[in-house]
Amino acid sequence: MTRGRAQDTDVCGVTAAIAVIDGKWKTTLLWLLESGPRRPGELRRLLPGLSEKVLTQSLREMETDGLVHRQVYDTLPLKTEYSLTEFGAELATALAPLSDWGHRRLEKLTEHARSAGIRPAAS
């Protein structure tokens, strides 16, 4: 899905929602920010496979889409924190049933693999 779909008003609601969470890290960032404001360095430590460039790009896109708020404190050194907006928290709540479904699917895959004598793939 292209980034342009996030601004397209002529799509179905599911496509519009997926467009703003499309990508490897956005749902995880959304999940981490549910617990409260976080600094970029803290997010990078929590997600070791995430590069600074991709983190910055993802957070900027999420800010543009109204999901996160960026707060810059006028201190030396500068301190930046990201938090969910009300709209972002609403999306996180809406995604909770999808997350539950995903966990049930993973359990079924694990059960199937065990019954077939296959070792489940490592995540």
CSV table of C-alpha atoms in Angstrom, one decimal:
chain,number,residue,atom,x,y,z
A,1,MET,CA,0.0,0.0,0.0
A,2,THR,CA,1.4,3.4,-0.9
A,3,ARG,CA,1.7,6.3,1.5
A,4,GLY,CA,-0.6,8.3,-0.7
A,5,ARG,CA,-3.5,6.1,0.3
A,6,ALA,CA,-3.4,7.6,3.8
A,7,GLN,CA,-4.6,10.9,2.3
A,8,ASP,CA,-7.1,9.4,-0.2
A,9,THR,CA,-10.7,10.2,0.8
A,10,ASP,CA,-12.2,7.9,-1.9
A,11,VAL,CA,-11.4,4.5,-0.3
A,12,CYS,CA,-13.2,2.2,2.1
A,13,GLY,CA,-12.8,2.7,5.8
A,14,VAL,CA,-10.6,-0.4,6.4
A,15,THR,CA,-8.2,0.8,3.6
A,16,ALA,CA,-8.1,4.2,5.2
A,17,ALA,CA,-7.3,2.7,8.6
A,18,ILE,CA,-4.6,0.3,7.3
A,19,ALA,CA,-3.0,3.1,5.3
A,20,VAL,CA,-2.0,4.9,8.5
A,21,ILE,CA,-0.6,1.8,10.2
A,22,ASP,CA,1.0,0.3,7.1
A,23,GLY,CA,4.6,-0.6,7.7
A,24,LYS,CA,6.7,-2.9,9.9
A,25,TRP,CA,6.9,-0.6,13.0
A,26,LYS,CA,3.8,1.6,13.3
A,27,THR,CA,1.6,-0.8,15.1
A,28,THR,CA,4.4,-1.6,17.6
A,29,LEU,CA,5.0,2.1,18.1
A,30,LEU,CA,1.3,2.7,18.7
A,31,TRP,CA,1.3,-0.1,21.2
A,32,LEU,CA,4.4,1.2,23.1
A,33,LEU,CA,3.0,4.8,23.2
A,34,GLU,CA,-0.3,3.5,24.7
A,35,SER,CA,1.5,3.3,28.1
A,36,GLY,CA,2.5,7.0,28.0
A,37,PRO,CA,4.9,9.4,26.4
A,38,ARG,CA,8.3,8.1,25.3
A,39,ARG,CA,11.5,9.7,24.0
A,40,PRO,CA,12.9,8.6,20.7
A,41,GLY,CA,16.0,7.0,22.3
A,42,GLU,CA,13.8,4.9,24.6
A,43,LEU,CA,11.7,3.7,21.6
A,44,ARG,CA,14.9,2.7,19.8
A,45,ARG,CA,16.2,0.7,22.9
A,46,LEU,CA,12.8,-1.1,23.1
A,47,LEU,CA,13.0,-1.9,19.3
A,48,PRO,CA,16.6,-3.0,18.6
A,49,GLY,CA,15.9,-3.7,14.9
A,50,LEU,CA,14.5,-0.3,14.2
A,51,SER,CA,16.9,2.2,12.7
A,52,GLU,CA,16.9,5.9,13.7
A,53,LYS,CA,15.9,6.9,10.1
A,54,VAL,CA,12.9,4.6,10.0
A,55,LEU,CA,11.9,5.6,13.5
A,56,THR,CA,12.0,9.2,12.6
A,57,GLN,CA,10.1,8.6,9.3
A,58,SER,CA,7.4,6.5,11.0
A,59,LEU,CA,6.9,9.0,13.8
A,60,ARG,CA,6.6,11.9,11.4
A,61,GLU,CA,4.1,10.0,9.3
A,62,MET,CA,2.1,9.1,12.4
A,63,GLU,CA,2.2,12.8,13.5
A,64,THR,CA,1.0,13.9,10.0
A,65,ASP,CA,-1.8,11.4,10.3
A,66,GLY,CA,-2.8,12.8,13.7
A,67,LEU,CA,-1.9,9.7,15.7
A,68,VAL,CA,1.0,11.0,17.8
A,69,HIS,CA,1.9,14.4,19.3
A,70,ARG,CA,5.5,15.5,19.3
A,71,GLN,CA,6.5,17.7,22.3
A,72,VAL,CA,9.8,19.5,22.2
A,73,TYR,CA,11.0,20.9,25.5
A,74,ASP,CA,13.2,24.0,25.4
A,75,THR,CA,16.0,22.6,27.5
A,76,LEU,CA,19.7,21.9,26.9
A,77,PRO,CA,20.1,19.4,25.5
A,78,LEU,CA,16.7,19.5,23.7
A,79,LYS,CA,14.2,16.9,24.9
A,80,THR,CA,11.6,15.4,22.6
A,81,GLU,CA,8.7,13.2,23.6
A,82,TYR,CA,6.1,11.4,21.6
A,83,SER,CA,2.6,10.6,22.9
A,84,LEU,CA,-0.6,9.3,21.4
A,85,THR,CA,-3.2,11.9,20.5
A,86,GLU,CA,-6.9,11.1,21.4
A,87,PHE,CA,-7.3,10.0,17.7
A,88,GLY,CA,-4.3,7.7,18.1
A,89,ALA,CA,-5.7,6.2,21.3
A,90,GLU,CA,-9.0,5.7,19.5
A,91,LEU,CA,-7.1,3.7,16.8
A,92,ALA,CA,-5.3,1.6,19.4
A,93,THR,CA,-8.6,0.7,21.0
A,94,ALA,CA,-10.1,-0.1,17.6
A,95,LEU,CA,-7.1,-2.4,16.8
A,96,ALA,CA,-7.4,-4.4,20.1
A,97,PRO,CA,-10.0,-6.9,18.7
A,98,LEU,CA,-7.8,-7.4,15.6
A,99,SER,CA,-4.8,-8.1,17.9
A,100,ASP,CA,-6.9,-10.6,19.8
A,101,TRP,CA,-7.8,-12.3,16.6
A,102,GLY,CA,-4.1,-12.4,15.6
A,103,HIS,CA,-3.2,-14.1,18.9
A,104,ARG,CA,-5.9,-16.7,18.4
A,105,ARG,CA,-4.6,-17.3,14.9
A,106,LEU,CA,-1.1,-17.8,16.2
A,107,GLU,CA,-2.4,-20.3,18.8
A,108,LYS,CA,-4.1,-22.3,16.0
A,109,LEU,CA,-0.9,-22.3,13.9
A,110,THR,CA,1.1,-23.5,16.9
A,111,GLU,CA,-1.5,-26.3,17.7
A,112,HIS,CA,-1.5,-27.4,14.0
A,113,ALA,CA,2.3,-27.5,13.9
A,114,ARG,CA,2.4,-29.5,17.1
A,115,SER,CA,-0.2,-32.0,15.9
A,116,ALA,CA,1.7,-32.4,12.6
A,117,GLY,CA,5.1,-32.8,14.5
A,118,ILE,CA,6.4,-29.5,13.0
A,119,ARG,CA,8.4,-27.1,15.0
A,120,PRO,CA,6.8,-23.6,14.9
A,121,ALA,CA,8.8,-20.9,13.1
A,122,ALA,CA,10.7,-18.6,15.4
A,123,SER,CA,9.6,-15.0,15.4
